[in-house]
Amino acid sequence: MKIIETVLPGVLIIEPKVFGDHRGFFVETFQEERYREAGISLPFVQDNHSRSQRGVLRGLHFQRTRPQGKLVRVSRGAVYDVAVDIDPNSPTCGQYVGVELNEENHRQLWVPPGYAHGFCVLSDVADFQYKCTDYYFPDDEGGLLWNDPSVAIGWPIAQPLLSAKDQQNPTLTQLLDEA
């Protein structure tokens, strides 16, 4: 597999080897030893799978006191996936990495604990799967406003379909003032 470092510390784009022929393809989506060698050594405790329609934007989410690392991928369709550094002590606080993940490129994104994460759906439907390093605790969830002008994410959709909760997330400035 190929590991691509990004501008955010620890955030990695992973391009696994894909073996294909006229019958289809095979791809190894996780193998503990190989991923540990790439710097992903936290244990995974939960796997999640979501399905969303075109234009849905989920995020930007994080857990406040029990942050989750996430190894994310798309098994059907295409998404624009984003990780945002929200650590006030980081020199890259407020910066983001965005990458298209789709069923054709088989790319994965490793989002270490402590980053806000979200994605928008570019295809008619997308199946989004991710492994988490900690359990989901609803009372611990936090969010960052998807269109915060100080972060200026270049989302490839103009009018996303958002949950009521995601419409009310604070800006980075408000989030950092709370800390």
PDB file of C-alpha atoms in Angstrom:
ATOM      1  CA  MET A   1       0.000   0.000   0.000  1.00  0.00           C
ATOM      2  CA  LYS A   2       1.032   3.575  -0.576  1.00  0.00           C
ATOM      3  CA  ILE A   3       0.981   6.067   2.309  1.00  0.00           C
ATOM      4  CA  ILE A   4       0.575   9.757   1.459  1.00  0.00           C
ATOM      5  CA  GLU A   5       1.320  12.254   4.231  1.00  0.00           C
ATOM      6  CA  THR A   6      -0.790  15.410   4.339  1.00  0.00           C
ATOM      7  CA  VAL A   7      -0.252  18.911   5.711  1.00  0.00           C
ATOM      8  CA  LEU A   8      -1.990  17.879   8.952  1.00  0.00           C
ATOM      9  CA  PRO A   9       0.131  15.920  11.449  1.00  0.00           C
ATOM     10  CA  GLY A  10      -0.837  12.248  11.445  1.00  0.00           C
ATOM     11  CA  VAL A  11      -3.571  12.523   8.815  1.00  0.00           C
ATOM     12  CA  LEU A  12      -2.755  10.006   6.085  1.00  0.00           C
ATOM     13  CA  ILE A  13      -4.182   9.089   2.705  1.00  0.00           C
ATOM     14  CA  ILE A  14      -3.825   5.361   2.135  1.00  0.00           C
ATOM     15  CA  GLU A  15      -3.885   3.746  -1.283  1.00  0.00           C
ATOM     16  CA  PRO A  16      -4.180  -0.022  -0.800  1.00  0.00           C
ATOM     17  CA  LYS A  17      -3.104  -2.478  -3.470  1.00  0.00           C
ATOM     18  CA  VAL A  18      -6.031  -3.565  -5.613  1.00  0.00           C
ATOM     19  CA  PHE A  19      -5.909  -6.852  -7.491  1.00  0.00           C
ATOM     20  CA  GLY A  20      -8.384  -7.089 -10.324  1.00  0.00           C
ATOM     21  CA  ASP A  21      -9.240  -8.964 -13.471  1.00  0.00           C
ATOM     22  CA  HIS A  22     -12.293  -9.664 -15.621  1.00  0.00           C
ATOM     23  CA  ARG A  23     -14.069 -11.217 -12.596  1.00  0.00           C
ATOM     24  CA  GLY A  24     -13.803  -8.175 -10.323  1.00  0.00           C
ATOM     25  CA  PHE A  25     -11.292  -7.093  -7.694  1.00  0.00           C
ATOM     26  CA  PHE A  26      -9.803  -7.881  -4.294  1.00  0.00           C
ATOM     27  CA  VAL A  27      -8.530  -5.277  -1.850  1.00  0.00           C
ATOM     28  CA  GLU A  28      -7.284  -5.695   1.707  1.00  0.00           C
ATOM     29  CA  THR A  29      -8.961  -2.875   3.675  1.00  0.00           C
ATOM     30  CA  PHE A  30      -7.116  -3.478   6.945  1.00  0.00           C
ATOM     31  CA  GLN A  31      -4.226  -5.613   8.115  1.00  0.00           C
ATOM     32  CA  GLU A  32      -2.941  -4.777  11.595  1.00  0.00           C
ATOM     33  CA  GLU A  33       0.788  -5.261  10.996  1.00  0.00           C
ATOM     34  CA  ARG A  34       0.885  -3.242   7.755  1.00  0.00           C
ATOM     35  CA  TYR A  35      -1.121  -0.386   9.233  1.00  0.00           C
ATOM     36  CA  ARG A  36       1.020  -0.365  12.384  1.00  0.00           C
ATOM     37  CA  GLU A  37       4.097   0.021  10.153  1.00  0.00           C
ATOM     38  CA  ALA A  38       2.351   3.037   8.594  1.00  0.00           C
ATOM     39  CA  GLY A  39       1.911   4.599  12.043  1.00  0.00           C
ATOM     40  CA  ILE A  40      -1.672   3.514  12.762  1.00  0.00           C
ATOM     41  CA  SER A  41      -1.265   1.491  15.925  1.00  0.00           C
ATOM     42  CA  LEU A  42      -4.309   2.322  18.046  1.00  0.00           C
ATOM     43  CA  PRO A  43      -6.737  -0.570  18.474  1.00  0.00           C
ATOM     44  CA  PHE A  44     -10.071  -0.392  16.674  1.00  0.00           C
ATOM     45  CA  VAL A  45     -13.147  -1.073  18.838  1.00  0.00           C
ATOM     46  CA  GLN A  46     -16.079  -0.212  16.575  1.00  0.00           C
ATOM     47  CA  ASP A  47     -16.938  -0.423  12.859  1.00  0.00           C
ATOM     48  CA  ASN A  48     -19.629   1.819  11.336  1.00  0.00           C
ATOM     49  CA  HIS A  49     -21.411   1.927   7.992  1.00  0.00           C
ATOM     50  CA  SER A  50     -23.599   4.765   6.737  1.00  0.00           C
ATOM     51  CA  ARG A  51     -25.509   5.185   3.496  1.00  0.00           C
ATOM     52  CA  SER A  52     -26.367   8.654   2.228  1.00  0.00           C
ATOM     53  CA  GLN A  53     -27.802  10.237  -0.901  1.00  0.00           C
ATOM     54  CA  ARG A  54     -26.253  12.845  -3.178  1.00  0.00           C
ATOM     55  CA  GLY A  55     -25.724  16.199  -1.479  1.00  0.00           C
ATOM     56  CA  VAL A  56     -25.811  14.930   2.114  1.00  0.00           C
ATOM     57  CA  LEU A  57     -23.123  16.487   4.289  1.00  0.00           C
ATOM     58  CA  ARG A  58     -22.364  14.791   7.603  1.00  0.00           C
ATOM     59  CA  GLY A  59     -20.165  16.669  10.021  1.00  0.00           C
ATOM     60  CA  LEU A  60     -17.955  18.089  11.076  1.00  0.00           C
ATOM     61  CA  HIS A  61     -17.951  15.812  14.157  1.00  0.00           C
ATOM     62  CA  PHE A  62     -15.596  14.899  16.994  1.00  0.00           C
ATOM     63  CA  GLN A  63     -15.766  13.664  20.589  1.00  0.00           C
ATOM     64  CA  ARG A  64     -14.665  16.126  23.251  1.00  0.00           C
ATOM     65  CA  THR A  65     -13.076  13.990  26.004  1.00  0.00           C
ATOM     66  CA  ARG A  66     -12.862  10.561  24.327  1.00  0.00           C
ATOM     67  CA  PRO A  67     -11.620  11.412  20.828  1.00  0.00           C
ATOM     68  CA  GLN A  68     -11.906   8.754  18.140  1.00  0.00           C
ATOM     69  CA  GLY A  69      -9.379   7.948  15.478  1.00  0.00           C
ATOM     70  CA  LYS A  70     -11.156   6.940  12.270  1.00  0.00           C
ATOM     71  CA  LEU A  71      -9.987   4.874   9.308  1.00  0.00           C
ATOM     72  CA  VAL A  72     -12.540   5.779   6.635  1.00  0.00           C
ATOM     73  CA  ARG A  73     -13.355   4.473   3.158  1.00  0.00           C
ATOM     74  CA  VAL A  74     -16.141   4.303   0.593  1.00  0.00           C
ATOM     75  CA  SER A  75     -17.360   0.932  -0.690  1.00  0.00           C
ATOM     76  CA  ARG A  76     -20.011   2.360  -3.045  1.00  0.00           C
ATOM     77  CA  GLY A  77     -20.233   5.783  -4.640  1.00  0.00           C
ATOM     78  CA  ALA A  78     -18.063   8.819  -3.941  1.00  0.00           C
ATOM     79  CA  VAL A  79     -17.584  11.356  -1.162  1.00  0.00           C
ATOM     80  CA  TYR A  80     -15.445  14.383  -0.464  1.00  0.00           C
ATOM     81  CA  ASP A  81     -13.935  13.599   2.950  1.00  0.00           C
ATOM     82  CA  VAL A  82     -12.510  16.235   5.296  1.00  0.00           C
ATOM     83  CA  ALA A  83     -10.406  16.320   8.473  1.00  0.00           C
ATOM     84  CA  VAL A  84      -9.966  19.639  10.344  1.00  0.00           C
ATOM     85  CA  ASP A  85      -7.330  20.351  12.997  1.00  0.00           C
ATOM     86  CA  ILE A  86      -9.204  21.779  16.011  1.00  0.00           C
ATOM     87  CA  ASP A  87      -6.336  21.604  18.531  1.00  0.00           C
ATOM     88  CA  PRO A  88      -5.710  25.175  19.788  1.00  0.00           C
ATOM     89  CA  ASN A  89      -2.083  24.226  20.590  1.00  0.00           C
ATOM     90  CA  SER A  90      -1.349  22.958  17.079  1.00  0.00           C
ATOM     91  CA  PRO A  91       0.431  25.114  14.490  1.00  0.00           C
ATOM     92  CA  THR A  92      -2.083  23.799  11.911  1.00  0.00           C
ATOM     93  CA  CYS A  93      -5.209  24.592  13.987  1.00  0.00           C
ATOM     94  CA  GLY A  94      -7.998  25.641  11.623  1.00  0.00           C
ATOM     95  CA  GLN A  95      -6.441  23.949   8.577  1.00  0.00           C
ATOM     96  CA  TYR A  96      -8.064  21.050   6.783  1.00  0.00           C
ATOM     97  CA  VAL A  97      -7.339  18.186   4.415  1.00  0.00           C
ATOM     98  CA  GLY A  98      -9.951  17.183   1.846  1.00  0.00           C
ATOM     99  CA  VAL A  99      -9.786  14.145  -0.420  1.00  0.00           C
ATOM    100  CA  GLU A 100     -12.179  12.295  -2.694  1.00  0.00           C
ATOM    101  CA  LEU A 101     -12.779   8.730  -1.609  1.00  0.00           C
ATOM    102  CA  ASN A 102     -14.669   6.505  -3.999  1.00  0.00           C
ATOM    103  CA  GLU A 103     -15.339   2.933  -5.025  1.00  0.00           C
ATOM    104  CA  GLU A 104     -12.900   3.244  -7.928  1.00  0.00           C
ATOM    105  CA  ASN A 105      -9.799   4.642  -6.198  1.00  0.00           C
ATOM    106  CA  HIS A 106     -10.274   2.546  -3.004  1.00  0.00           C
ATOM    107  CA  ARG A 107      -8.489   5.267  -1.048  1.00  0.00           C
ATOM    108  CA  GLN A 108      -8.769   5.474   2.714  1.00  0.00           C
ATOM    109  CA  LEU A 109      -8.216   8.408   5.033  1.00  0.00           C
ATOM    110  CA  TRP A 110      -6.737   7.987   8.502  1.00  0.00           C
ATOM    111  CA  VAL A 111      -8.084  10.705  10.802  1.00  0.00           C
ATOM    112  CA  PRO A 112      -6.242  10.526  14.149  1.00  0.00           C
ATOM    113  CA  PRO A 113      -8.020  11.271  17.441  1.00  0.00           C
ATOM    114  CA  GLY A 114      -8.576  14.967  18.053  1.00  0.00           C
ATOM    115  CA  TYR A 115      -9.617  16.088  14.570  1.00  0.00           C
ATOM    116  CA  ALA A 116     -13.082  17.126  13.403  1.00  0.00           C
ATOM    117  CA  HIS A 117     -14.303  14.938  10.550  1.00  0.00           C
ATOM    118  CA  GLY A 118     -17.034  15.121   7.925  1.00  0.00           C
ATOM    119  CA  PHE A 119     -17.936  14.281   4.352  1.00  0.00           C
ATOM    120  CA  CYS A 120     -20.330  15.182   1.574  1.00  0.00           C
ATOM    121  CA  VAL A 121     -21.772  12.761  -0.964  1.00  0.00           C
ATOM    122  CA  LEU A 122     -20.873  13.312  -4.628  1.00  0.00           C
ATOM    123  CA  SER A 123     -22.648  10.278  -6.161  1.00  0.00           C
ATOM    124  CA  ASP A 124     -26.333   9.300  -6.238  1.00  0.00           C
ATOM    125  CA  VAL A 125     -25.712   7.164  -3.146  1.00  0.00           C
ATOM    126  CA  ALA A 126     -22.615   6.402  -1.073  1.00  0.00           C
ATOM    127  CA  ASP A 127     -21.802   3.660   1.395  1.00  0.00           C
ATOM    128  CA  PHE A 128     -19.281   5.053   3.869  1.00  0.00           C
ATOM    129  CA  GLN A 129     -17.465   2.703   6.236  1.00  0.00           C
ATOM    130  CA  TYR A 130     -15.123   3.480   9.071  1.00  0.00           C
ATOM    131  CA  LYS A 131     -13.241   1.866  11.907  1.00  0.00           C
ATOM    132  CA  CYS A 132     -13.055   3.776  15.223  1.00  0.00           C
ATOM    133  CA  THR A 133     -10.482   3.692  18.005  1.00  0.00           C
ATOM    134  CA  ASP A 134     -13.037   4.485  20.722  1.00  0.00           C
ATOM    135  CA  TYR A 135     -16.742   3.952  21.245  1.00  0.00           C
ATOM    136  CA  TYR A 136     -19.316   6.549  20.280  1.00  0.00           C
ATOM    137  CA  PHE A 137     -20.646   8.516  23.248  1.00  0.00           C
ATOM    138  CA  PRO A 138     -23.548  10.796  22.214  1.00  0.00           C
ATOM    139  CA  ASP A 139     -23.129  13.060  25.264  1.00  0.00           C
ATOM    140  CA  ASP A 140     -19.458  13.606  24.361  1.00  0.00           C
ATOM    141  CA  GLU A 141     -20.050  14.585  20.722  1.00  0.00           C
ATOM    142  CA  GLY A 142     -19.005  17.997  19.483  1.00  0.00           C
ATOM    143  CA  GLY A 143     -19.254  19.673  16.128  1.00  0.00           C
ATOM    144  CA  LEU A 144     -17.735  22.370  13.963  1.00  0.00           C
ATOM    145  CA  LEU A 145     -19.841  24.416  11.547  1.00  0.00           C
ATOM    146  CA  TRP A 146     -19.488  22.884   8.072  1.00  0.00           C
ATOM    147  CA  ASN A 147     -19.108  26.279   6.344  1.00  0.00           C
ATOM    148  CA  ASP A 148     -17.076  28.180   8.932  1.00  0.00           C
ATOM    149  CA  PRO A 149     -15.465  31.003   6.912  1.00  0.00           C
ATOM    150  CA  SER A 150     -12.288  30.897   9.027  1.00  0.00           C
ATOM    151  CA  VAL A 151     -11.661  27.276   7.948  1.00  0.00           C
ATOM    152  CA  ALA A 152     -12.954  27.892   4.384  1.00  0.00           C
ATOM    153  CA  ILE A 153     -13.407  24.285   3.305  1.00  0.00           C
ATOM    154  CA  GLY A 154     -13.737  24.001  -0.475  1.00  0.00           C
ATOM    155  CA  TRP A 155     -16.813  21.759  -0.402  1.00  0.00           C
ATOM    156  CA  PRO A 156     -17.725  20.650  -3.941  1.00  0.00           C
ATOM    157  CA  ILE A 157     -21.456  21.170  -3.291  1.00  0.00           C
ATOM    158  CA  ALA A 158     -23.159  24.506  -2.689  1.00  0.00           C
ATOM    159  CA  GLN A 159     -26.414  23.546  -0.936  1.00  0.00           C
ATOM    160  CA  PRO A 160     -25.832  20.424   1.181  1.00  0.00           C
ATOM    161  CA  LEU A 161     -28.516  18.420   2.942  1.00  0.00           C
ATOM    162  CA  LEU A 162     -27.717  18.806   6.645  1.00  0.00           C
ATOM    163  CA  SER A 163     -29.130  17.449   9.896  1.00  0.00           C
ATOM    164  CA  ALA A 164     -30.678  20.022  12.237  1.00  0.00           C
ATOM    165  CA  LYS A 165     -27.772  19.394  14.631  1.00  0.00           C
ATOM    166  CA  ASP A 166     -25.106  20.048  11.975  1.00  0.00           C
ATOM    167  CA  GLN A 167     -26.771  23.328  10.998  1.00  0.00           C
ATOM    168  CA  GLN A 168     -26.253  24.583  14.575  1.00  0.00           C
ATOM    169  CA  ASN A 169     -22.591  23.639  15.133  1.00  0.00           C
ATOM    170  CA  PRO A 170     -20.312  26.442  16.393  1.00  0.00           C
ATOM    171  CA  THR A 171     -17.550  28.116  14.416  1.00  0.00           C
ATOM    172  CA  LEU A 172     -13.924  27.354  15.245  1.00  0.00           C
ATOM    173  CA  THR A 173     -13.632  30.645  17.146  1.00  0.00           C
ATOM    174  CA  GLN A 174     -16.702  29.789  19.242  1.00  0.00           C
ATOM    175  CA  LEU A 175     -15.411  26.265  19.784  1.00  0.00           C
ATOM    176  CA  LEU A 176     -11.997  27.465  20.959  1.00  0.00           C
ATOM    177  CA  ASP A 177     -13.606  30.091  23.239  1.00  0.00           C
ATOM    178  CA  GLU A 178     -15.535  27.259  24.951  1.00  0.00           C
ATOM    179  CA  ALA A 179     -12.333  25.331  25.718  1.00  0.00           C
TER     180      ALA A 179
END
